[in-house]
Structure formats: structure tokens, C-alpha cells
Coordinates of C-alpha atoms and ligand atoms in Angstrom, one line a residue:
M428 CA -6.9 45.7 2.7
K429 CA -5.7 42.1 4.3
P430 CA -7.9 39.4 3.4
R431 CA -9.6 38.4 6.4
Y432 CA -11.1 34.5 6.4
D433 CA -13.6 33.1 8.8
I434 CA -11.0 30.2 8.7
L435 CA -7.7 30.1 7.9
I436 CA -6.0 26.7 7.8
V437 CA -2.3 26.7 7.6
G438 CA -1.3 23.4 5.8
G439 CA -2.9 22.0 2.2
G440 CA -1.7 18.2 3.2
M441 CA -4.1 15.4 3.2
V442 CA -5.6 16.6 6.4
G443 CA -5.7 20.6 6.0
A444 CA -7.1 20.0 2.4
T445 CA -10.1 17.7 4.0
L446 CA -10.9 20.2 6.3
A447 CA -11.2 23.0 3.7
C448 CA -13.4 20.7 1.4
A449 CA -15.4 19.7 4.5
L450 CA -15.9 23.9 5.0
G451 CA -16.5 24.2 1.3
D452 CA -20.3 25.1 0.1
S453 CA -20.7 26.8 4.0
P454 CA -21.4 30.2 4.7
L455 CA -18.1 30.7 5.9
S456 CA -15.3 32.0 4.4
V457 CA -11.8 29.8 4.1
G458 CA -8.3 30.4 3.1
L459 CA -5.9 27.3 2.7
I460 CA -2.3 28.3 2.8
E461 CA -0.2 25.8 1.3
H462 CA 4.1 25.6 0.5
D463 CA 3.8 23.3 -2.7
F464 CA 1.6 22.4 -5.2
P465 CA 2.0 18.8 -6.0
Q466 CA 3.3 17.4 -8.9
A467 CA 0.6 17.2 -11.4
Y468 CA -0.5 13.2 -12.1
E469 CA 0.5 11.3 -15.2
P470 CA -0.6 7.5 -15.4
Q471 CA 3.1 6.5 -16.9
Q472 CA 4.7 8.2 -13.7
P473 CA 6.6 6.1 -11.3
H474 CA 4.9 5.5 -7.7
D475 CA 5.6 8.1 -5.0
L476 CA 7.5 6.9 -2.4
R477 CA 4.9 8.4 0.3
V478 CA 1.8 6.0 0.2
S479 CA -0.3 5.4 2.7
A480 CA -3.2 2.8 3.9
L481 CA -6.5 4.6 3.9
S482 CA -9.3 2.8 6.1
A483 CA -12.9 2.3 5.1
A484 CA -13.9 5.2 7.2
S485 CA -11.3 7.9 5.5
R486 CA -12.9 6.3 2.1
T487 CA -16.1 7.3 3.3
I488 CA -15.1 10.8 4.5
L489 CA -13.6 11.7 1.0
Q490 CA -16.6 10.0 -1.1
T491 CA -18.9 12.5 1.0
L492 CA -16.6 15.1 0.5
G493 CA -16.5 13.9 -3.9
V494 CA -13.0 13.2 -3.4
W495 CA -12.7 9.7 -3.9
E496 CA -13.5 10.0 -7.6
G497 CA -10.3 11.8 -8.1
I498 CA -8.5 9.3 -6.3
S499 CA -10.2 6.2 -7.8
S500 CA -9.7 7.8 -11.5
R501 CA -6.3 8.0 -10.8
R502 CA -4.5 5.5 -8.8
L503 CA -5.1 3.1 -6.1
C504 CA -5.0 -0.2 -4.7
P505 CA -7.7 -1.8 -2.6
Y506 CA -6.6 -5.0 -0.7
R507 CA -8.5 -7.5 0.9
R508 CA -6.3 -9.2 3.2
M509 CA -3.9 -8.3 6.1
K510 CA -1.7 -10.7 7.4
V511 CA 0.7 -10.6 10.4
W512 CA 3.2 -13.1 11.9
E513 CA 6.4 -13.6 13.8
S514 CA 9.6 -14.2 12.0
D515 CA 10.7 -17.0 14.3
E516 CA 10.1 -20.8 14.2
S517 CA 6.8 -20.6 16.3
R518 CA 4.4 -19.8 13.0
A519 CA 2.3 -17.5 14.8
A520 CA 0.2 -15.7 12.8
T521 CA -2.9 -14.1 12.0
E522 CA -4.5 -13.2 8.5
F523 CA -7.6 -11.0 8.5
H524 CA -10.0 -10.8 5.4
S525 CA -12.6 -8.5 4.5
D526 CA -15.1 -11.5 3.7
E527 CA -15.2 -11.7 7.7
I528 CA -17.3 -8.8 7.9
G529 CA -18.7 -8.9 4.8
A530 CA -17.0 -6.1 3.3
S531 CA -15.4 -5.6 -0.3
E532 CA -12.0 -4.6 1.0
L533 CA -10.4 -3.7 4.1
G534 CA -8.5 -0.5 3.0
H535 CA -6.7 1.3 0.3
I536 CA -2.9 1.6 -0.5
V537 CA -2.8 5.0 -2.0
E538 CA 0.0 7.6 -3.1
N539 CA 0.0 10.5 -0.6
R540 CA 0.5 13.3 -3.5
V541 CA -2.7 11.6 -5.2
V542 CA -4.7 11.7 -2.4
Q543 CA -3.4 15.5 -1.8
L544 CA -4.7 16.4 -5.7
A545 CA -7.8 15.4 -5.8
L546 CA -8.4 17.3 -2.6
L547 CA -7.0 20.6 -4.1
E548 CA -8.5 20.0 -6.9
R549 CA -12.2 19.4 -5.1
I550 CA -11.2 22.6 -3.2
R551 CA -11.5 24.9 -6.8
G552 CA -15.1 23.9 -7.3
F553 CA -16.0 26.1 -3.6
A554 CA -16.4 29.7 -4.0
N555 CA -16.1 30.0 -0.2
V556 CA -12.7 28.3 -0.2
D557 CA -9.3 30.4 -1.5
L558 CA -6.4 28.3 -1.9
I559 CA -3.5 30.3 -1.1
C560 CA -0.6 28.1 -2.9
P561 CA 2.2 28.2 -3.3
A562 CA 2.9 30.8 -0.7
R563 CA 5.7 30.3 1.7
T564 CA 4.9 31.6 5.5
E565 CA 7.2 33.4 7.1
H566 CA 5.6 34.7 9.8
I567 CA 2.5 33.9 12.3
E568 CA 1.3 35.5 14.7
Y569 CA -1.5 34.3 16.9
A570 CA -4.2 36.6 18.5
P571 CA -7.2 35.1 19.7
G572 CA -9.9 35.9 16.9
S573 CA -7.2 37.9 14.6
S574 CA -4.5 35.9 13.8
L575 CA -2.1 36.8 10.9
V576 CA -0.3 35.0 8.4
R577 CA 2.7 37.0 6.7
L578 CA 3.7 35.4 3.7
A579 CA 7.1 35.4 1.7
D580 CA 6.0 37.4 -1.2
G581 CA 5.2 40.1 1.7
R582 CA 1.3 39.3 1.5
E583 CA -0.5 39.2 5.0
V584 CA -3.9 37.4 5.6
L585 CA -6.0 37.1 8.8
G586 CA -7.8 34.9 10.1
R587 CA -10.6 34.8 12.9
L588 CA -9.8 30.7 13.4
L589 CA -6.5 29.8 12.9
V590 CA -6.2 25.7 12.2
A591 CA -3.0 24.2 12.2
A592 CA -2.5 21.5 9.8
D593 CA 1.2 22.1 9.2
G594 CA 2.2 18.9 10.4
G595 CA 4.4 17.4 12.9
Q596 CA 6.8 20.8 12.8
S597 CA 4.2 23.1 13.2
R598 CA 4.7 26.5 13.4
V599 CA 1.2 27.5 14.2
R600 CA 1.3 25.1 17.3
Q601 CA 4.6 26.9 18.2
A602 CA 3.0 30.7 17.4
A603 CA 0.0 29.7 19.7
G604 CA 2.4 28.4 22.8
I605 CA 0.9 25.2 22.4
G606 CA 3.6 22.5 23.9
V607 CA 3.9 18.8 23.4
T608 CA 5.1 15.7 24.8
Q609 CA 7.1 13.8 22.7
W610 CA 9.9 10.8 22.1
D611 CA 11.7 9.7 19.1
Y612 CA 11.5 6.1 18.8
D613 CA 15.0 4.0 18.5
Q614 CA 13.6 2.9 15.1
H615 CA 13.5 4.6 11.7
A616 CA 11.7 3.4 8.4
L617 CA 13.0 2.8 5.7
V618 CA 10.4 2.9 2.5
A619 CA 11.0 1.4 -0.9
S620 CA 9.4 1.7 -4.0
V621 CA 9.6 -2.0 -5.9
Q622 CA 9.0 -3.9 -9.0
T623 CA 7.9 -7.6 -8.4
D624 CA 7.6 -10.7 -10.3
Y625 CA 4.1 -11.1 -9.0
G626 CA 1.5 -9.5 -10.5
Q627 CA -1.6 -7.5 -8.9
Q628 CA -1.8 -8.5 -5.6
D629 CA -4.5 -7.9 -3.0
I630 CA -2.9 -8.7 0.5
T631 CA -0.6 -5.9 2.8
W632 CA 1.1 -8.4 5.5
Q633 CA 3.7 -7.4 8.0
Q634 CA 6.6 -9.9 9.4
F635 CA 7.8 -8.7 13.2
T636 CA 11.3 -9.5 13.8
P637 CA 13.4 -8.4 17.1
T638 CA 14.5 -5.3 15.5
G639 CA 11.1 -4.2 14.1
P640 CA 8.7 -4.9 11.1
L641 CA 9.2 -5.8 7.4
A642 CA 6.0 -4.4 5.7
F643 CA 4.6 -5.0 2.6
L644 CA 1.9 -3.0 0.7
P645 CA 0.6 -3.9 -2.5
L646 CA 0.7 -0.8 -5.2
G647 CA -0.9 -1.3 -9.1
G648 CA -0.1 -4.0 -11.3
N649 CA 3.5 -5.4 -10.2
H650 CA 4.4 -2.7 -8.3
A651 CA 4.6 -2.3 -4.4
S652 CA 5.8 -0.5 -1.5
L653 CA 8.1 -2.2 1.1
V654 CA 8.8 -0.9 4.7
W655 CA 12.0 -2.0 6.6
Y656 CA 11.6 -0.5 10.2
D657 CA 14.9 -0.7 12.1
K658 CA 17.8 0.6 14.2
P659 CA 18.6 4.2 12.4
D660 CA 22.2 2.9 12.1
T661 CA 21.4 -0.5 10.5
L662 CA 18.8 2.1 7.9
K663 CA 21.6 4.5 7.5
A664 CA 23.9 2.2 6.2
L665 CA 21.2 0.3 4.0
M666 CA 20.5 4.1 2.2
T667 CA 24.1 4.3 1.4
L668 CA 24.1 0.9 -0.5
D669 CA 23.7 0.9 -4.5
D670 CA 20.7 -0.5 -6.0
T671 CA 22.0 -3.7 -6.3
A672 CA 23.5 -4.6 -3.2
F673 CA 20.3 -3.2 -1.9
L674 CA 18.1 -5.4 -3.7
Q675 CA 20.4 -8.0 -2.2
R676 CA 19.5 -7.1 1.2
V677 CA 16.0 -6.6 0.5
Q678 CA 15.6 -10.5 -0.6
D679 CA 18.1 -11.6 2.1
S680 CA 16.1 -10.3 4.7
F681 CA 12.0 -10.2 3.7
P682 CA 10.3 -13.3 4.3
A683 CA 10.1 -15.7 1.2
C684 CA 6.7 -14.5 0.2
L685 CA 7.8 -11.6 -0.9
G686 CA 8.7 -13.1 -4.1
Q687 CA 11.0 -11.4 -6.7
I688 CA 11.9 -7.7 -6.7
D689 CA 12.8 -7.3 -10.4
A690 CA 14.0 -3.5 -9.2
V691 CA 14.2 -1.0 -6.9
L692 CA 12.4 2.3 -8.1
G693 CA 13.2 4.3 -5.2
R694 CA 13.8 4.6 -1.2
G695 CA 13.9 7.0 1.3
S696 CA 14.1 6.9 4.9
F697 CA 12.1 8.7 7.9
P698 CA 12.7 9.2 11.7
L699 CA 10.0 8.3 13.6
R700 CA 8.6 10.3 16.6
R701 CA 5.7 9.9 18.8
Q702 CA 4.2 13.3 19.8
H703 CA 1.1 14.7 21.7
A704 CA 0.2 18.1 21.6
Q705 CA -0.7 18.8 25.5
R706 CA -4.2 20.8 23.7
Y707 CA -5.7 20.7 20.5
V708 CA -7.4 24.2 20.9
A709 CA -7.2 27.5 22.7
E710 CA -9.0 30.5 22.1
G711 CA -9.1 31.3 18.1
V712 CA -7.0 28.2 17.3
A713 CA -7.4 24.8 16.6
L714 CA -4.6 21.7 15.7
V715 CA -5.6 19.0 13.1
G716 CA -3.5 15.9 12.2
D717 CA 0.3 15.4 12.6
A718 CA 0.1 19.2 14.1
A719 CA -1.6 17.8 17.1
H720 CA -0.5 13.6 16.9
M721 CA 2.1 12.2 15.4
I722 CA 2.2 8.0 15.9
H723 CA 4.2 5.0 15.2
P724 CA 3.0 3.9 11.4
L725 CA 3.0 0.4 12.0
A726 CA -0.1 0.0 11.6
G727 CA -0.7 2.8 9.3
Q728 CA -3.1 5.0 11.4
G729 CA -1.9 8.7 11.1
V730 CA -3.5 10.2 8.2
N731 CA -6.7 8.1 9.0
I732 CA -6.8 9.6 12.6
G733 CA -6.2 12.6 10.9
L734 CA -9.1 12.9 8.6
L735 CA -11.2 11.9 11.8
D736 CA -10.0 15.4 12.9
A737 CA -10.5 17.1 10.1
A738 CA -14.0 15.4 10.0
A739 CA -14.8 16.5 13.7
L740 CA -13.8 19.8 13.7
A741 CA -15.6 20.7 10.8
E742 CA -18.8 19.1 12.4
V743 CA -18.3 21.7 15.4
I744 CA -17.6 24.5 13.6
I745 CA -20.6 24.6 11.3
E746 CA -23.2 23.2 14.0
A747 CA -21.9 26.2 16.1
Q748 CA -22.2 28.7 13.2
A749 CA -25.5 27.4 12.7
L750 CA -26.5 27.8 16.5
G751 CA -25.1 31.2 16.4
E752 CA -22.4 30.4 18.9
A753 CA -18.8 31.8 18.2
F754 CA -16.9 29.0 16.6
V755 CA -13.4 30.6 17.9
A756 CA -14.5 30.3 21.5
V757 CA -12.6 27.8 23.3
E758 CA -15.5 26.3 24.8
V759 CA -16.8 25.4 21.6
L760 CA -13.7 24.3 20.1
A761 CA -13.3 22.3 23.3
R762 CA -16.1 20.1 22.1
Y763 CA -13.7 19.0 19.0
E764 CA -11.1 18.2 21.5
R765 CA -13.1 15.8 23.5
A766 CA -14.5 14.0 20.5
R767 CA -10.8 13.3 18.9
R768 CA -8.0 13.2 22.2
A769 CA -8.9 10.1 23.7
H770 CA -9.4 8.4 20.6
N771 CA -6.2 9.5 19.1
L772 CA -4.4 8.6 22.5
M773 CA -5.9 5.4 22.4
M774 CA -4.1 4.9 18.9
M775 CA -0.7 5.9 19.8
Q776 CA -0.9 3.7 23.4
L777 CA -1.7 0.9 21.1
M778 CA 0.8 1.8 18.2
D779 CA 3.5 2.2 21.2
S780 CA 2.3 -1.4 23.0
F781 CA 2.9 -3.0 19.5
Y782 CA 6.1 -1.3 19.3
R783 CA 7.6 -2.5 22.3
V784 CA 6.1 -5.9 22.4
F785 CA 7.4 -6.9 19.0
S786 CA 10.3 -5.1 18.4
N787 CA 12.6 -7.3 20.8
S788 CA 13.8 -10.6 21.6
N789 CA 12.6 -10.7 25.2
L790 CA 11.0 -14.5 25.6
P791 CA 8.2 -13.8 28.0
L792 CA 7.3 -11.2 25.6
K793 CA 8.0 -13.3 22.6
L794 CA 5.3 -16.0 24.3
L795 CA 2.9 -13.5 25.0
R796 CA 3.1 -11.9 21.7
N797 CA 3.0 -15.6 19.9
L798 CA -0.1 -16.3 22.2
G799 CA -2.0 -13.3 21.0
L800 CA -1.1 -13.8 17.7
G801 CA -2.7 -17.6 17.8
L802 CA -5.8 -16.2 20.2
A803 CA -6.6 -13.4 17.5
E804 CA -6.7 -15.7 14.7
R805 CA -9.0 -18.3 16.9
L806 CA -11.3 -15.8 18.3
G807 CA -14.0 -14.8 15.9
P808 CA -15.6 -12.0 17.8
A809 CA -12.2 -10.6 19.3
K810 CA -11.2 -10.8 15.7
R811 CA -13.6 -9.1 13.7
K812 CA -13.6 -6.2 16.3
V813 CA -9.9 -5.8 15.4
I814 CA -10.3 -5.8 11.7
R815 CA -13.6 -3.3 12.5
M816 CA -11.0 -1.0 13.9
A817 CA -8.4 -1.3 11.9
M818 CA -10.9 -0.2 9.5
G819 CA -12.1 3.0 11.6
L820 CA -15.1 1.8 12.0
E821 CA -15.0 1.0 16.1
G822 CA -16.1 4.4 18.3
K823 CA -18.1 7.1 17.8
L824 CA -17.5 8.7 14.4
P825 CA -18.0 12.2 13.0
A826 CA -20.8 12.4 11.0
L827 CA -18.8 12.5 7.5
A828 CA -17.3 9.1 8.6
R829 CA -20.4 8.0 8.5
G830 CA -21.3 9.2 5.0
E831 CA -23.4 12.4 6.2
P832 CA -22.9 15.5 5.1
V833 CA -22.3 18.1 7.7
I834 CA -23.2 20.8 5.3
R835 CA -27.2 20.4 4.6
E836 CA -29.3 22.4 2.1
Ligands
LIG318 C1 6.6 5.9 6.6 C2 5.7 6.7 7.1 C3 4.7 5.5 6.8 C4 3.3 5.7 7.0 N1 2.2 5.7 6.3 C5 1.1 5.7 6.7 C6 -0.4 4.7 6.7 O1 0.0 4.0 6.0 N2 -1.1 5.3 7.1 C7 -1.6 6.3 7.7 O2 -2.8 7.0 7.6 N3 -0.7 7.2 8.0 C8 0.3 6.7 7.3 N4 1.5 7.8 8.0 C9 1.4 9.0 8.6 C10 1.1 9.9 7.7 O3 1.9 10.1 6.5 C11 0.8 11.6 8.3 O4 -0.1 11.1 9.4 C12 0.1 12.5 7.8 O5 1.0 12.6 6.0 C13 -0.4 13.8 7.9 O6 -1.1 14.3 7.3 P1 -1.2 15.9 7.7 O7 -2.0 17.0 6.5 O8 -1.7 16.3 8.9 O9 0.4 16.6 7.7 P2 1.5 16.7 6.2 O10 1.6 15.6 5.8 O11 3.1 16.7 7.3 O12 0.9 17.9 5.7 C14 1.2 19.4 5.9 C15 1.3 20.0 4.9 O13 1.7 21.3 5.5 C16 2.6 22.2 4.5 N5 3.1 23.1 5.3 C17 3.9 22.9 6.5 N6 4.3 24.1 7.0 C18 3.5 25.1 6.2 C19 3.2 26.6 6.4 N7 4.2 27.2 7.3 N8 3.0 27.4 5.5 C20 2.1 26.5 4.5 N9 2.0 24.9 4.4 C21 2.9 24.3 5.1 C22 3.5 21.0 3.7 O14 3.7 21.5 3.0 C23 2.2 19.9 3.8 O15 1.9 20.3 2.7 C24 3.1 7.3 7.6 C25 4.1 7.8 8.0 C26 5.6 7.4 7.5 C27 6.5 8.7 8.5

């Protein structure tokens, strides 16, 4: 007999695992298939290369699901200030402070693996959720109401609702025949994990240059993550340098406020793509996270909008189940798409405008962005709105992001 789940989620990254948690303790059976179990956490381990700025809304979702404790007990770094400025002599700059909206912090920098570990650990506590991991997916057969996933070890698993949480190259999305609109940015991101001369910092900053932003994200103690956005060839060349030469290039190119870098502990380069699925749902299938949308990471919003997807989809499924509606029906799933698509599109377009307006040396655009940065600094209400938006607190939020559980006793 093949196991048959009400909800079969393919991909146990941060978004798929959040959805599985959100459906934990519901009357529905849930299967979560993940290729690789993340490496166990040890406090002495070096920081991972892949880190994310989690918004206040993401924190609330993870807190409501009982996952936050698993993150904060391991490793994270709160940041209270966020500063953006131009590299030229204009000195136009904006600095946001959590005090401006009476919050204790603007967000947290976390290692992706720590978030995933905390989520997978929480999933073990739910009797209705099976974690199928490690599991190589060999074949996906989309059939509305009874989709099949065949694993490399020969096991077959069925799902009434198949959920694509398998990232940008989603095989589930392809199996369901859902197309995408996409293009590659003429910019890659080089991420470097470094040890600085400064102690713990509470600021994340970004300096805009004509070839792309240079960003600083604080980690615990004197550790930090640097992101260097630039032309693919430039970053390719930087990746070939030895550590000493690379460190020198960082010191030469990053602004003076970076201070002294004592060591580069790791680096990796990532191509950047903008991609949006033509639909988030079809009969018996739904897309969440990067499987549905990939956005430019310059404002650190990708996983944050993915967690909002997971929260919104869980809410639609649980409510439909409680009302006796068929949660696999496309008309029901369309409520999820209506709740999320416009917001995600707006976020994508905003990131595109930042990318276009800031990554060039065109004079009128330069004047415009300097004006924008100066105005943003001076206009209190507008500034507070931008802060709330970056924290994921603007617009209609799903219940979990408001701190309300979707599973009620
Ligand atoms: C340089 C860079 C910096 C970023 N910084 C930020 C940031 O600061 N803040 C932010 O919000 N976002 C950031 N992002 C974006 C963020 O990393 C992504 O949006 C997020 O990881 C998407 O999560 P996901 O779970 O949807 O997909 P993924 O992280 O891609 O996870 C997909 C999971 O599915 C598994 N999988 C895939 N295929 C299968 C299969 N067939 N069977 C089983 N398992 C499968 C994979 O192993 C993986 O665990 C950044 C992105 C980049 C490139």
C-alpha cells in the first residue's frame, strides 16, 4: 500500500517546513519530502554562508508555530538600525531605527540552516506530519486529487493536494504544467562570511554603487556576512582570488565603516533571477515560496514573502476543511492565490525598481535617487511606513503573522 497524504509537500526548506508546521495538529495527514537533512548544529561551528534577514512578520509566524525558541536557543543576531546611502560625494543617506516605530528591533539575521533545523525539529512533535527525509525524488506524476511522487529508493507516495515548496527550479511546478515568466538579472551576488575587528553590531547597511550594492549583515559577536552585488564576470574573477587577495579587494571596495576585516571564513556566488509562476494554484496543486516567485535579494524579502505564502495557504486549507469544503478544489485554492499574488508582485516590482534605479550611473536617475534618499530621511510618516513595510507589517496579514494560530482547540 502506498501512503496517501491529504497534503504532500515536496521540499522541506524554510517555506515548505513552515507550511508543514502550520498544518501540524490539524485533522489532515501531511507528508513532507526533503532531499537532505541539514547538518546538526554545534555552537562552535563557523557561521553558514546562507543567511537571511527575517522580518518581524516572519518572526511572529515562527513564534506562533513554536519554532522561534529553536532558533533563538541556537544562534541569531537582532538588528535595530538599517542604513542605505550612495557611494558618491552627494552623501544622500537614510537611516531607519526600530525606536522610530517603538519596536525593540527591525529584524534578525539568521542562518538558513538554523531556521530549517528548528522547523524540522518542531515537525517531529506533530503526530499528523511525516517527515520523509533524506529522500531523493525521482519522478512526479501530477494527477488532481491523487498525485504521485516516486523516490529514488523505489517508495511511492500519494497526495490529495500536492504542494510545490521545492525552490526556484521546482519539479512539481513543471509536472503540473505551470509556466513562469522569468529573466536573469545582469548581476550576481557574492556572499562572504567574515570576522571583523568590531564587536557585536546592531546595524545592517547597504551602500549603492553604479555596479550594484555592497551590503553588511551583522552576525553574532565579531562575525558578519557581506554581500557584493556586481556583474557576473567581476564576481567570477573575485571568486578565483586567494583569501589574501580577496580580502584586500573587499577592504578597497567596501566603505570605511566596514572597518578592518580579520579573516574571510567562506564565500560563494549566486546568480540572480526574477521569476514568477503564471499561476500559484491548479486543481490539486499549490505553489509556495521560491517555487512560486524569485525576487532580487537586495532588500532581503524572498523568504519573508515565502513564509507569508505558507501562512496564507495553511489558513485557506484549514478553513476549507473546517467548513467541509474540498481543499483540493481550484476555486478554494484560488483564495490563497488572491491573498498572496498581488503582494508578491508588488514586492518583486519594488525590488526591480531598486535594481534599475540604483545600479547605474545615469545622471537624472542619480539625482532622483538622491532626492528620494533625502526625502525618505526627512518625511516622518513616509519613513515609518517604509520601516513597517520592510518589517512585513504593512497590508493584510495572514492569521499566523498576526500571532493567531490557525488550528483552534
Ligand atoms: C544571495 C541571497 C541572499 C538572500 N537573502 C535573503 C534575505 O536576507 N532574506 C530573505 O527573506 N530572503 C533572502 N534570499 C532569498 C531566500 O534565500 C529564498 O527566498 C528562500 O531560500 C526560499 O525558500 P524556499 O523554501 O521556498 O526554497 P529553497 O530554499 O530553495 O528550498 C527548497 C527545498 O526543497 C528541497 N528540494 C528541492 N527539490 C526537491 C525534490 N524534488 N524533492 C525533495 N526535496 C527537494 C531542497 O533540498 C530545499 O531544501 C536570498 C537569496 C539569495 C540568493
